[in-house]
Amino acid sequence: MRILLHRADGVTEPWVRDFASVLPQAEVVLWQEGVPCAPCDYAVLWSPPAALLDHLAKVKAIFLTGAGVDAILKFGDALPPVPIIRLGDAGMAIQMAEYVAHAVLRYYRRFDEYERQARRGVWSPLPQFDKAQFTVGVMGMGMLGRRVLDSLAHFGFPLRGWSRSQKDIDGVTCFSGDDGLDEFLRGTRVLVCMLPLTHDTTNLLARANLSKLPEGAYVVNVARGAHVAEPDLLTLIRAGHIAGATLDVFRNEPLPGPHPFWDEPRITITPHISALTLRSESVAQIAGKIGALERGEPVADMVDRARGY
Ligand code: NDP
Ligand code: OXD
């Protein structure tokens, strides 16, 4: 069995080593632009260059080393008609829970404001927010969103969630579809975006929808930069309608040096680290799924191309 591996960061050696330990019968072939390689049975990719697609003609399935699928589905019909399988958890959900819980608690306990006060040498207790009014609304209640909601439940925040299909989750007020969006946004104090990037969700967080959040709302985006209209978010923060944002993802990554977000103290920037791919967990999961495919068994986390996630 041959596995085609592509790593955008060029760090392949530990991946090859991990595959050798869990799938010793497999040969891992490293893709290099312009270098011919033998046909492979499976491909393990993240955000491949277009030139790699020519080498997918014989693969039986494409595995992604991440949860999001936009970077592969953008190739549309140029992809072979084989299953595309994303990572399921593999250690990402708990990282997302840590990241989002930290952001929500930081806003709820006003640490962002205390940080700014401290820089100015100000010692001044601020009034506590009323927890009953501090609703957290998670857009996208999939693998990651569900885990985030679970973790926030322990702190007693009123929780709400929005998804495509209607859910029924204990302790979470659930909304769905276009019909449920306005009500969801109007009652959400901290908006957490955990949606996949699809045709329907691109630019969803532009001025019209962001303005529906209550005065003093916060935005946490850990999904994709293109969910948010960046100039609109900045305008609403400067106008005081949105009190702050924690952003892990951006339209252009790395966030360009001159971008105005860098100079806005109410925006916290992290470099797309909210849930990192853990190599060993990911390789073990992919190896298990390859084994299942070889035995003709069903495999979880198949991407639905028509749906876009
Ligand atoms: P899932 O596919 O498991 O869940 C997606 C959720 O979004 C589902 O609840 C789905 O609804 C909902 N959804 C999709 N389209 C719409 C729509 N048009 N309207 C309303 N709801 C919609 O995704 P994950 O939880 O695994 O991951 C979410 C995203 O997080 C990834 O796509 C990726 O972009 C991002 N991510 C970011 C990382 C980072 O480090 N910053 C790391 C990992 C992931 P339904 O349940 O009805 O299908
Ligand atoms: C992912 C990511 O989707 O890292 O896994 O963004």
mmCIF file of C-alpha atoms and ligand atoms in Angstrom:
data_model
loop_
_atom_site.group_PDB
_atom_site.id
_atom_site.type_symbol
_atom_site.label_atom_id
_atom_site.label_comp_id
_atom_site.label_asym_id
_atom_site.label_seq_id
_atom_site.Cartn_x
_atom_site.Cartn_y
_atom_site.Cartn_z
ATOM 1 C CA MET A 1 0.000 0.000 0.000
ATOM 2 C CA ARG A 2 1.258 3.496 -0.870
ATOM 3 C CA ILE A 3 0.198 6.683 0.917
ATOM 4 C CA LEU A 4 0.808 10.051 -0.705
ATOM 5 C CA LEU A 5 1.683 12.633 1.929
ATOM 6 C CA HIS A 6 1.788 16.379 1.505
ATOM 7 C CA ARG A 7 2.692 18.794 4.278
ATOM 8 C CA ALA A 8 2.526 22.495 3.486
ATOM 9 C CA ASP A 9 5.017 23.179 6.290
ATOM 10 C CA GLY A 10 7.543 20.777 4.740
ATOM 11 C CA VAL A 11 7.905 18.866 8.028
ATOM 12 C CA THR A 12 7.376 15.298 6.865
ATOM 13 C CA GLU A 13 9.849 13.170 8.815
ATOM 14 C CA PRO A 14 7.793 12.722 12.031
ATOM 15 C CA TRP A 15 4.677 11.906 9.969
ATOM 16 C CA VAL A 16 6.573 9.241 8.033
ATOM 17 C CA ARG A 17 7.860 7.813 11.318
ATOM 18 C CA ASP A 18 4.381 7.734 12.881
ATOM 19 C CA PHE A 19 2.868 6.045 9.820
ATOM 20 C CA ALA A 20 5.691 3.484 9.833
ATOM 21 C CA SER A 21 4.865 2.558 13.417
ATOM 22 C CA VAL A 22 1.092 2.153 12.934
ATOM 23 C CA LEU A 23 1.010 0.953 9.308
ATOM 24 C CA PRO A 24 4.356 -0.797 8.770
ATOM 25 C CA GLN A 25 3.103 -2.356 5.531
ATOM 26 C CA ALA A 26 2.564 1.077 3.946
ATOM 27 C CA GLU A 27 5.103 3.063 1.956
ATOM 28 C CA VAL A 28 4.730 6.807 2.499
ATOM 29 C CA VAL A 29 5.431 8.760 -0.675
ATOM 30 C CA LEU A 30 6.267 12.437 -0.231
ATOM 31 C CA TRP A 31 4.762 14.707 -2.845
ATOM 32 C CA GLN A 32 7.140 17.205 -4.401
ATOM 33 C CA GLU A 33 6.156 19.556 -7.163
ATOM 34 C CA GLY A 34 7.511 18.472 -10.551
ATOM 35 C CA VAL A 35 8.810 15.127 -9.253
ATOM 36 C CA PRO A 36 6.965 12.119 -10.738
ATOM 37 C CA CYS A 37 5.755 9.549 -8.207
ATOM 38 C CA ALA A 38 4.193 6.099 -8.363
ATOM 39 C CA PRO A 39 0.367 5.903 -8.081
ATOM 40 C CA CYS A 40 -0.824 5.839 -4.466
ATOM 41 C CA ASP A 41 -3.753 4.121 -2.746
ATOM 42 C CA TYR A 42 -4.510 6.897 -0.270
ATOM 43 C CA ALA A 43 -3.625 10.571 0.095
ATOM 44 C CA VAL A 44 -3.069 12.411 3.377
ATOM 45 C CA LEU A 45 -3.305 16.149 2.818
ATOM 46 C CA TRP A 46 -4.314 19.430 4.332
ATOM 47 C CA SER A 47 -4.301 22.379 1.970
ATOM 48 C CA PRO A 48 -2.758 20.923 -1.171
ATOM 49 C CA PRO A 49 -1.509 22.949 -4.132
ATOM 50 C CA ALA A 50 -3.482 22.489 -7.382
ATOM 51 C CA ALA A 51 -0.509 20.728 -8.981
ATOM 52 C CA LEU A 52 -0.939 17.835 -6.559
ATOM 53 C CA LEU A 53 -4.381 16.926 -7.881
ATOM 54 C CA ASP A 54 -2.827 15.149 -10.902
ATOM 55 C CA HIS A 55 -1.421 12.578 -8.490
ATOM 56 C CA LEU A 56 -4.797 11.661 -7.008
ATOM 57 C CA ALA A 57 -6.099 9.760 -10.036
ATOM 58 C CA LYS A 58 -5.705 6.309 -8.460
ATOM 59 C CA VAL A 59 -6.381 7.038 -4.776
ATOM 60 C CA LYS A 60 -9.211 5.208 -3.019
ATOM 61 C CA ALA A 61 -9.768 7.985 -0.466
ATOM 62 C CA ILE A 62 -8.385 11.361 0.545
ATOM 63 C CA PHE A 63 -7.702 11.961 4.239
ATOM 64 C CA LEU A 64 -7.457 15.486 5.618
ATOM 65 C CA THR A 65 -5.258 16.296 8.579
ATOM 66 C CA GLY A 66 -7.737 18.869 9.864
ATOM 67 C CA ALA A 67 -11.433 19.357 10.613
ATOM 68 C CA GLY A 68 -12.225 22.061 8.057
ATOM 69 C CA VAL A 69 -12.668 20.986 4.462
ATOM 70 C CA ASP A 70 -12.857 24.270 2.561
ATOM 71 C CA ALA A 71 -9.214 24.098 1.448
ATOM 72 C CA ILE A 72 -9.904 20.876 -0.467
ATOM 73 C CA LEU A 73 -13.512 21.334 -1.581
ATOM 74 C CA LYS A 74 -12.518 24.555 -3.328
ATOM 75 C CA PHE A 75 -11.127 22.310 -6.101
ATOM 76 C CA GLY A 76 -14.661 21.072 -6.843
ATOM 77 C CA ASP A 77 -14.914 18.744 -9.834
ATOM 78 C CA ALA A 78 -11.141 18.639 -10.247
ATOM 79 C CA LEU A 79 -11.117 16.222 -7.285
ATOM 80 C CA PRO A 80 -11.472 12.501 -7.985
ATOM 81 C CA PRO A 81 -14.867 10.995 -7.020
ATOM 82 C CA VAL A 82 -13.520 9.188 -3.953
ATOM 83 C CA PRO A 83 -14.406 9.601 -0.277
ATOM 84 C CA ILE A 84 -12.911 12.647 1.417
ATOM 85 C CA ILE A 85 -12.487 11.996 5.116
ATOM 86 C CA ARG A 86 -11.774 14.733 7.645
ATOM 87 C CA LEU A 87 -10.347 14.331 11.122
ATOM 88 C CA GLY A 88 -12.828 13.570 13.853
ATOM 89 C CA ASP A 89 -11.686 15.145 17.110
ATOM 90 C CA ALA A 90 -8.187 13.590 17.387
ATOM 91 C CA GLY A 91 -7.521 15.929 20.299
ATOM 92 C CA MET A 92 -8.914 19.080 18.690
ATOM 93 C CA ALA A 93 -12.205 19.357 20.578
ATOM 94 C CA ILE A 94 -10.640 19.814 24.005
ATOM 95 C CA GLN A 95 -8.290 22.468 22.642
ATOM 96 C CA MET A 96 -11.267 24.329 21.198
ATOM 97 C CA ALA A 97 -13.074 24.042 24.529
ATOM 98 C CA GLU A 98 -10.048 25.492 26.347
ATOM 99 C CA TYR A 99 -9.686 28.362 23.887
ATOM 100 C CA VAL A 100 -13.351 29.386 23.845
ATOM 101 C CA ALA A 101 -13.880 28.937 27.604
ATOM 102 C CA HIS A 102 -10.859 31.166 28.177
ATOM 103 C CA ALA A 103 -12.202 33.872 25.859
ATOM 104 C CA VAL A 104 -15.692 33.794 27.396
ATOM 105 C CA LEU A 105 -14.383 33.895 30.973
ATOM 106 C CA ARG A 106 -11.971 36.668 30.108
ATOM 107 C CA TYR A 107 -14.846 38.824 28.876
ATOM 108 C CA TYR A 108 -17.268 37.800 31.612
ATOM 109 C CA ARG A 109 -14.739 38.535 34.388
ATOM 110 C CA ARG A 110 -13.616 41.694 32.491
ATOM 111 C CA PHE A 111 -9.960 40.656 32.366
ATOM 112 C CA ASP A 112 -9.668 42.396 28.981
ATOM 113 C CA GLU A 113 -10.618 45.684 30.638
ATOM 114 C CA TYR A 114 -8.405 45.020 33.675
ATOM 115 C CA GLU A 115 -5.473 44.384 31.308
ATOM 116 C CA ARG A 116 -6.048 47.778 29.698
ATOM 117 C CA GLN A 117 -6.517 49.469 33.087
ATOM 118 C CA ALA A 118 -3.302 47.925 34.409
ATOM 119 C CA ARG A 119 -1.317 49.282 31.444
ATOM 120 C CA ARG A 120 -2.466 52.750 32.546
ATOM 121 C CA GLY A 121 -1.736 52.045 36.213
ATOM 122 C CA VAL A 122 -5.431 52.158 37.123
ATOM 123 C CA TRP A 123 -6.690 50.270 40.246
ATOM 124 C CA SER A 124 -10.445 50.288 39.933
ATOM 125 C CA PRO A 125 -12.858 47.369 40.472
ATOM 126 C CA LEU A 126 -15.509 47.203 37.743
ATOM 127 C CA PRO A 127 -19.094 46.052 38.338
ATOM 128 C CA GLN A 128 -19.639 42.332 37.743
ATOM 129 C CA PHE A 129 -21.734 41.373 34.700
ATOM 130 C CA ASP A 130 -25.004 39.591 35.435
ATOM 131 C CA LYS A 131 -24.404 35.977 34.451
ATOM 132 C CA ALA A 132 -28.074 35.412 33.647
ATOM 133 C CA GLN A 133 -27.708 38.032 30.886
ATOM 134 C CA PHE A 134 -24.330 36.801 29.691
ATOM 135 C CA THR A 135 -25.609 34.403 27.035
ATOM 136 C CA VAL A 136 -23.114 32.521 24.928
ATOM 137 C CA GLY A 137 -24.295 31.616 21.443
ATOM 138 C CA VAL A 138 -22.384 29.025 19.442
ATOM 139 C CA MET A 139 -22.869 29.023 15.673
ATOM 140 C CA GLY A 140 -22.293 25.472 14.477
ATOM 141 C CA MET A 141 -23.082 22.615 16.830
ATOM 142 C CA GLY A 142 -20.962 19.949 15.227
ATOM 143 C CA MET A 143 -18.056 18.001 16.621
ATOM 144 C CA LEU A 144 -16.316 21.087 18.007
ATOM 145 C CA GLY A 145 -19.297 23.293 18.832
ATOM 146 C CA ARG A 146 -20.919 20.577 20.951
ATOM 147 C CA ARG A 147 -17.759 20.128 22.992
ATOM 148 C CA VAL A 148 -17.475 23.882 23.546
ATOM 149 C CA LEU A 149 -21.088 24.058 24.739
ATOM 150 C CA ASP A 150 -20.457 21.144 27.112
ATOM 151 C CA SER A 151 -17.469 22.890 28.641
ATOM 152 C CA LEU A 152 -19.299 26.204 29.078
ATOM 153 C CA ALA A 153 -22.235 24.484 30.767
ATOM 154 C CA HIS A 154 -20.020 23.909 33.830
ATOM 155 C CA PHE A 155 -19.742 27.662 34.378
ATOM 156 C CA GLY A 156 -23.502 28.196 34.327
ATOM 157 C CA PHE A 157 -23.724 30.569 31.344
ATOM 158 C CA PRO A 158 -27.071 30.627 29.560
ATOM 159 C CA LEU A 159 -26.288 28.754 26.338
ATOM 160 C CA ARG A 160 -27.748 28.862 22.877
ATOM 161 C CA GLY A 161 -26.730 27.287 19.620
ATOM 162 C CA TRP A 162 -27.493 27.706 15.942
ATOM 163 C CA SER A 163 -27.157 25.037 13.284
ATOM 164 C CA ARG A 164 -28.561 24.026 9.927
ATOM 165 C CA SER A 165 -30.782 21.240 11.254
ATOM 166 C CA GLN A 166 -32.762 21.712 14.462
ATOM 167 C CA LYS A 167 -31.154 20.194 17.579
ATOM 168 C CA ASP A 168 -32.501 19.284 20.975
ATOM 169 C CA ILE A 169 -29.712 19.565 23.550
ATOM 170 C CA ASP A 170 -30.266 19.653 27.284
ATOM 171 C CA GLY A 171 -29.396 23.069 28.707
ATOM 172 C CA VAL A 172 -28.978 24.712 25.279
ATOM 173 C CA THR A 173 -31.624 26.835 23.585
ATOM 174 C CA CYS A 174 -31.372 25.657 20.009
ATOM 175 C CA PHE A 175 -32.094 27.643 16.854
ATOM 176 C CA SER A 176 -31.745 26.589 13.260
ATOM 177 C CA GLY A 177 -31.716 27.843 9.702
ATOM 178 C CA ASP A 178 -32.392 31.298 8.332
ATOM 179 C CA ASP A 179 -35.634 31.511 10.308
ATOM 180 C CA GLY A 180 -33.863 31.060 13.632
ATOM 181 C CA LEU A 181 -30.879 33.308 12.981
ATOM 182 C CA ASP A 182 -32.281 36.707 14.005
ATOM 183 C CA GLU A 183 -33.635 35.504 17.326
ATOM 184 C CA PHE A 184 -30.403 33.646 18.017
ATOM 185 C CA LEU A 185 -28.281 36.742 17.346
ATOM 186 C CA ARG A 186 -30.510 39.198 19.194
ATOM 187 C CA GLY A 187 -30.198 37.239 22.429
ATOM 188 C CA THR A 188 -26.479 36.379 22.205
ATOM 189 C CA ARG A 189 -23.986 38.342 24.305
ATOM 190 C CA VAL A 190 -20.906 36.331 23.271
ATOM 191 C CA LEU A 191 -21.056 35.031 19.720
ATOM 192 C CA VAL A 192 -18.780 32.076 19.009
ATOM 193 C CA CYS A 193 -18.364 31.153 15.345
ATOM 194 C CA MET A 194 -17.675 27.436 14.865
ATOM 195 C CA LEU A 195 -19.184 26.992 11.411
ATOM 196 C CA PRO A 196 -17.631 25.330 8.402
ATOM 197 C CA LEU A 197 -16.872 27.740 5.564
ATOM 198 C CA THR A 198 -19.415 27.071 2.828
ATOM 199 C CA HIS A 199 -21.264 29.042 0.199
ATOM 200 C CA ASP A 200 -23.996 29.745 2.787
ATOM 201 C CA THR A 201 -21.730 30.767 5.652
ATOM 202 C CA THR A 202 -19.195 32.958 3.836
ATOM 203 C CA ASN A 203 -19.602 36.585 4.999
ATOM 204 C CA LEU A 204 -22.417 35.561 7.342
ATOM 205 C CA LEU A 205 -20.959 37.853 9.993
ATOM 206 C CA ALA A 206 -21.209 41.102 8.057
ATOM 207 C CA ARG A 207 -22.686 44.356 9.292
ATOM 208 C CA ALA A 208 -26.356 43.354 9.016
ATOM 209 C CA ASN A 209 -26.014 40.281 11.221
ATOM 210 C CA LEU A 210 -23.355 41.649 13.572
ATOM 211 C CA SER A 211 -25.610 44.664 14.251
ATOM 212 C CA LYS A 212 -28.318 42.323 15.543
ATOM 213 C CA LEU A 213 -26.125 41.359 18.488
ATOM 214 C CA PRO A 214 -26.998 43.338 21.617
ATOM 215 C CA GLU A 215 -24.978 46.434 22.506
ATOM 216 C CA GLY A 216 -21.777 45.378 24.282
ATOM 217 C CA ALA A 217 -21.609 41.938 22.629
ATOM 218 C CA TYR A 218 -18.364 40.069 22.034
ATOM 219 C CA VAL A 219 -17.327 37.997 19.017
ATOM 220 C CA VAL A 220 -15.085 34.939 19.098
ATOM 221 C CA ASN A 221 -14.143 33.499 15.697
ATOM 222 C CA VAL A 222 -12.352 30.174 15.685
ATOM 223 C CA ALA A 223 -13.768 28.923 12.384
ATOM 224 C CA ARG A 224 -12.597 30.702 9.224
ATOM 225 C CA GLY A 225 -11.699 34.330 8.533
ATOM 226 C CA ALA A 226 -14.083 34.540 5.572
ATOM 227 C CA HIS A 227 -17.085 34.117 7.878
ATOM 228 C CA VAL A 228 -16.499 37.693 9.043
ATOM 229 C CA ALA A 229 -16.564 40.912 7.025
ATOM 230 C CA GLU A 230 -13.473 42.339 8.712
ATOM 231 C CA PRO A 231 -14.091 46.073 8.009
ATOM 232 C CA ASP A 232 -17.664 45.741 9.357
ATOM 233 C CA LEU A 233 -16.463 44.129 12.576
ATOM 234 C CA LEU A 234 -13.902 46.880 13.046
ATOM 235 C CA THR A 235 -16.492 49.594 12.419
ATOM 236 C CA LEU A 236 -18.873 48.099 14.995
ATOM 237 C CA ILE A 237 -16.082 47.773 17.562
ATOM 238 C CA ARG A 238 -14.988 51.371 17.020
ATOM 239 C CA ALA A 239 -18.611 52.490 17.289
ATOM 240 C CA GLY A 240 -18.858 50.691 20.639
ATOM 241 C CA HIS A 241 -21.636 48.338 19.550
ATOM 242 C CA ILE A 242 -19.306 45.355 19.837
ATOM 243 C CA ALA A 243 -17.165 45.469 22.959
ATOM 244 C CA GLY A 244 -14.381 43.179 21.780
ATOM 245 C CA ALA A 245 -13.396 40.268 19.600
ATOM 246 C CA THR A 246 -11.094 37.302 19.933
ATOM 247 C CA LEU A 247 -10.018 36.157 16.486
ATOM 248 C CA ASP A 248 -8.001 33.059 15.664
ATOM 249 C CA VAL A 249 -8.668 33.065 11.919
ATOM 250 C CA PHE A 250 -8.441 35.711 9.232
ATOM 251 C CA ARG A 251 -9.178 36.256 5.541
ATOM 252 C CA ASN A 252 -5.462 36.340 4.857
ATOM 253 C CA GLU A 253 -3.147 34.290 7.034
ATOM 254 C CA PRO A 254 -0.694 35.219 8.392
ATOM 255 C CA LEU A 255 -2.592 38.421 9.157
ATOM 256 C CA PRO A 256 -0.728 41.029 7.079
ATOM 257 C CA GLY A 257 1.489 43.509 8.958
ATOM 258 C CA PRO A 258 -0.463 46.656 8.066
ATOM 259 C CA HIS A 259 -3.902 45.195 8.927
ATOM 260 C CA PRO A 260 -5.905 47.584 11.179
ATOM 261 C CA PHE A 261 -6.809 44.733 13.569
ATOM 262 C CA TRP A 262 -3.266 44.857 14.959
ATOM 263 C CA ASP A 263 -3.825 48.374 16.284
ATOM 264 C CA GLU A 264 -7.237 47.786 17.861
ATOM 265 C CA PRO A 265 -6.783 47.007 21.566
ATOM 266 C CA ARG A 266 -10.254 45.456 21.801
ATOM 267 C CA ILE A 267 -9.266 42.779 19.293
ATOM 268 C CA THR A 268 -7.267 39.804 20.543
ATOM 269 C CA ILE A 269 -5.353 38.037 17.786
ATOM 270 C CA THR A 270 -4.029 34.485 17.833
ATOM 271 C CA PRO A 271 -2.310 32.813 14.857
ATOM 272 C CA HIS A 272 -4.792 30.012 13.974
ATOM 273 C CA ILE A 273 -3.919 27.904 17.002
ATOM 274 C CA SER A 274 -7.257 27.354 18.700
ATOM 275 C CA ALA A 275 -7.230 23.625 17.836
ATOM 276 C CA LEU A 276 -3.994 22.320 16.419
ATOM 277 C CA THR A 277 -3.676 19.043 14.558
ATOM 278 C CA LEU A 278 -2.004 16.572 16.912
ATOM 279 C CA ARG A 279 0.185 14.409 14.700
ATOM 280 C CA SER A 280 0.268 11.075 16.525
ATOM 281 C CA GLU A 281 -3.474 11.112 17.305
ATOM 282 C CA SER A 282 -4.212 12.054 13.701
ATOM 283 C CA VAL A 283 -1.984 9.377 12.186
ATOM 284 C CA ALA A 284 -3.485 6.738 14.493
ATOM 285 C CA GLN A 285 -6.984 7.798 13.494
ATOM 286 C CA ILE A 286 -6.196 7.825 9.759
ATOM 287 C CA ALA A 287 -4.508 4.422 9.997
ATOM 288 C CA GLY A 288 -7.598 3.027 11.731
ATOM 289 C CA LYS A 289 -9.834 4.411 9.006
ATOM 290 C CA ILE A 290 -7.604 3.025 6.237
ATOM 291 C CA GLY A 291 -7.888 -0.383 7.920
ATOM 292 C CA ALA A 292 -11.683 -0.052 8.012
ATOM 293 C CA LEU A 293 -11.841 0.942 4.332
ATOM 294 C CA GLU A 294 -9.619 -1.990 3.373
ATOM 295 C CA ARG A 295 -11.989 -4.339 5.215
ATOM 296 C CA GLY A 296 -14.997 -2.726 3.535
ATOM 297 C CA GLU A 297 -16.318 -1.290 6.799
ATOM 298 C CA PRO A 298 -17.987 2.109 7.176
ATOM 299 C CA VAL A 299 -15.816 5.036 8.192
ATOM 300 C CA ALA A 300 -16.834 8.129 10.190
ATOM 301 C CA ASP A 301 -16.192 11.760 9.256
ATOM 302 C CA MET A 302 -16.888 11.460 5.536
ATOM 303 C CA VAL A 303 -17.296 14.867 3.947
ATOM 304 C CA ASP A 304 -20.584 15.552 2.185
ATOM 305 C CA ARG A 305 -19.478 17.452 -0.902
ATOM 306 C CA ALA A 306 -22.948 18.720 -1.772
ATOM 307 C CA ARG A 307 -23.436 20.147 1.725
ATOM 308 C CA GLY A 308 -19.924 21.563 1.761
ATOM 309 C CA TYR A 309 -18.825 20.068 5.105
HETATM 310 P P1 NDP B 1 -18.871 19.942 11.888
HETATM 311 O O1 NDP B 1 -18.974 19.666 10.428
HETATM 312 O O2 NDP B 1 -18.821 18.802 12.834
HETATM 313 O O3 NDP B 1 -20.127 20.842 12.344
HETATM 314 C C1 NDP B 1 -20.547 21.929 11.586
HETATM 315 C C2 NDP B 1 -21.748 22.584 12.258
HETATM 316 O O4 NDP B 1 -22.091 23.754 11.532
HETATM 317 C C3 NDP B 1 -22.997 21.682 12.249
HETATM 318 O O5 NDP B 1 -23.716 21.836 13.443
HETATM 319 C C4 NDP B 1 -23.808 22.250 11.082
HETATM 320 O O6 NDP B 1 -25.201 22.082 11.192
HETATM 321 C C5 NDP B 1 -23.466 23.714 11.187
HETATM 322 N N1 NDP B 1 -23.707 24.389 9.902
HETATM 323 C C6 NDP B 1 -23.130 24.132 8.707
HETATM 324 N N2 NDP B 1 -23.643 24.939 7.762
HETATM 325 C C7 NDP B 1 -24.567 25.715 8.384
HETATM 326 C C8 NDP B 1 -25.450 26.730 7.929
HETATM 327 N N3 NDP B 1 -25.492 27.123 6.661
HETATM 328 N N4 NDP B 1 -26.265 27.294 8.841
HETATM 329 C C9 NDP B 1 -26.252 26.899 10.138
HETATM 330 N N5 NDP B 1 -25.429 25.932 10.628
HETATM 331 C C10 NDP B 1 -24.621 25.355 9.749
HETATM 332 O O7 NDP B 1 -17.637 20.902 12.071
HETATM 333 P P2 NDP B 1 -16.591 20.967 13.288
HETATM 334 O O8 NDP B 1 -17.334 21.274 14.531
HETATM 335 O O9 NDP B 1 -15.716 19.789 13.281
HETATM 336 O O10 NDP B 1 -15.672 22.192 12.822
HETATM 337 C C11 NDP B 1 -16.211 23.467 12.558
HETATM 338 C C12 NDP B 1 -15.167 24.318 11.863
HETATM 339 O O11 NDP B 1 -14.154 24.716 12.770
HETATM 340 C C13 NDP B 1 -14.378 23.630 10.744
HETATM 341 O O12 NDP B 1 -15.122 23.572 9.546
HETATM 342 C C14 NDP B 1 -13.157 24.514 10.617
HETATM 343 O O13 NDP B 1 -13.383 25.523 9.664
HETATM 344 C C15 NDP B 1 -13.029 25.140 11.995
HETATM 345 N N6 NDP B 1 -11.799 24.699 12.671
HETATM 346 C C16 NDP B 1 -10.895 25.645 13.054
HETATM 347 C C17 NDP B 1 -9.745 25.281 13.711
HETATM 348 C C18 NDP B 1 -8.779 26.307 14.195
HETATM 349 O O14 NDP B 1 -7.706 25.951 14.679
HETATM 350 N N7 NDP B 1 -9.108 27.583 14.151
HETATM 351 C C19 NDP B 1 -9.435 23.880 13.981
HETATM 352 C C20 NDP B 1 -10.463 22.966 13.582
HETATM 353 C C21 NDP B 1 -11.601 23.381 12.931
HETATM 354 P P3 NDP B 1 -25.879 20.614 11.217
HETATM 355 O O15 NDP B 1 -25.529 20.045 12.585
HETATM 356 O O16 NDP B 1 -27.321 20.878 11.071
HETATM 357 O O17 NDP B 1 -25.260 19.839 10.103
HETATM 358 C C1 OXD B 2 -8.837 22.725 10.865
HETATM 359 C C2 OXD B 2 -7.939 23.843 11.107
HETATM 360 O O1 OXD B 2 -9.847 22.930 10.201
HETATM 361 O O2 OXD B 2 -6.835 23.624 11.615
HETATM 362 O O3 OXD B 2 -8.538 21.618 11.345
HETATM 363 O O4 OXD B 2 -8.306 24.991 10.863
#
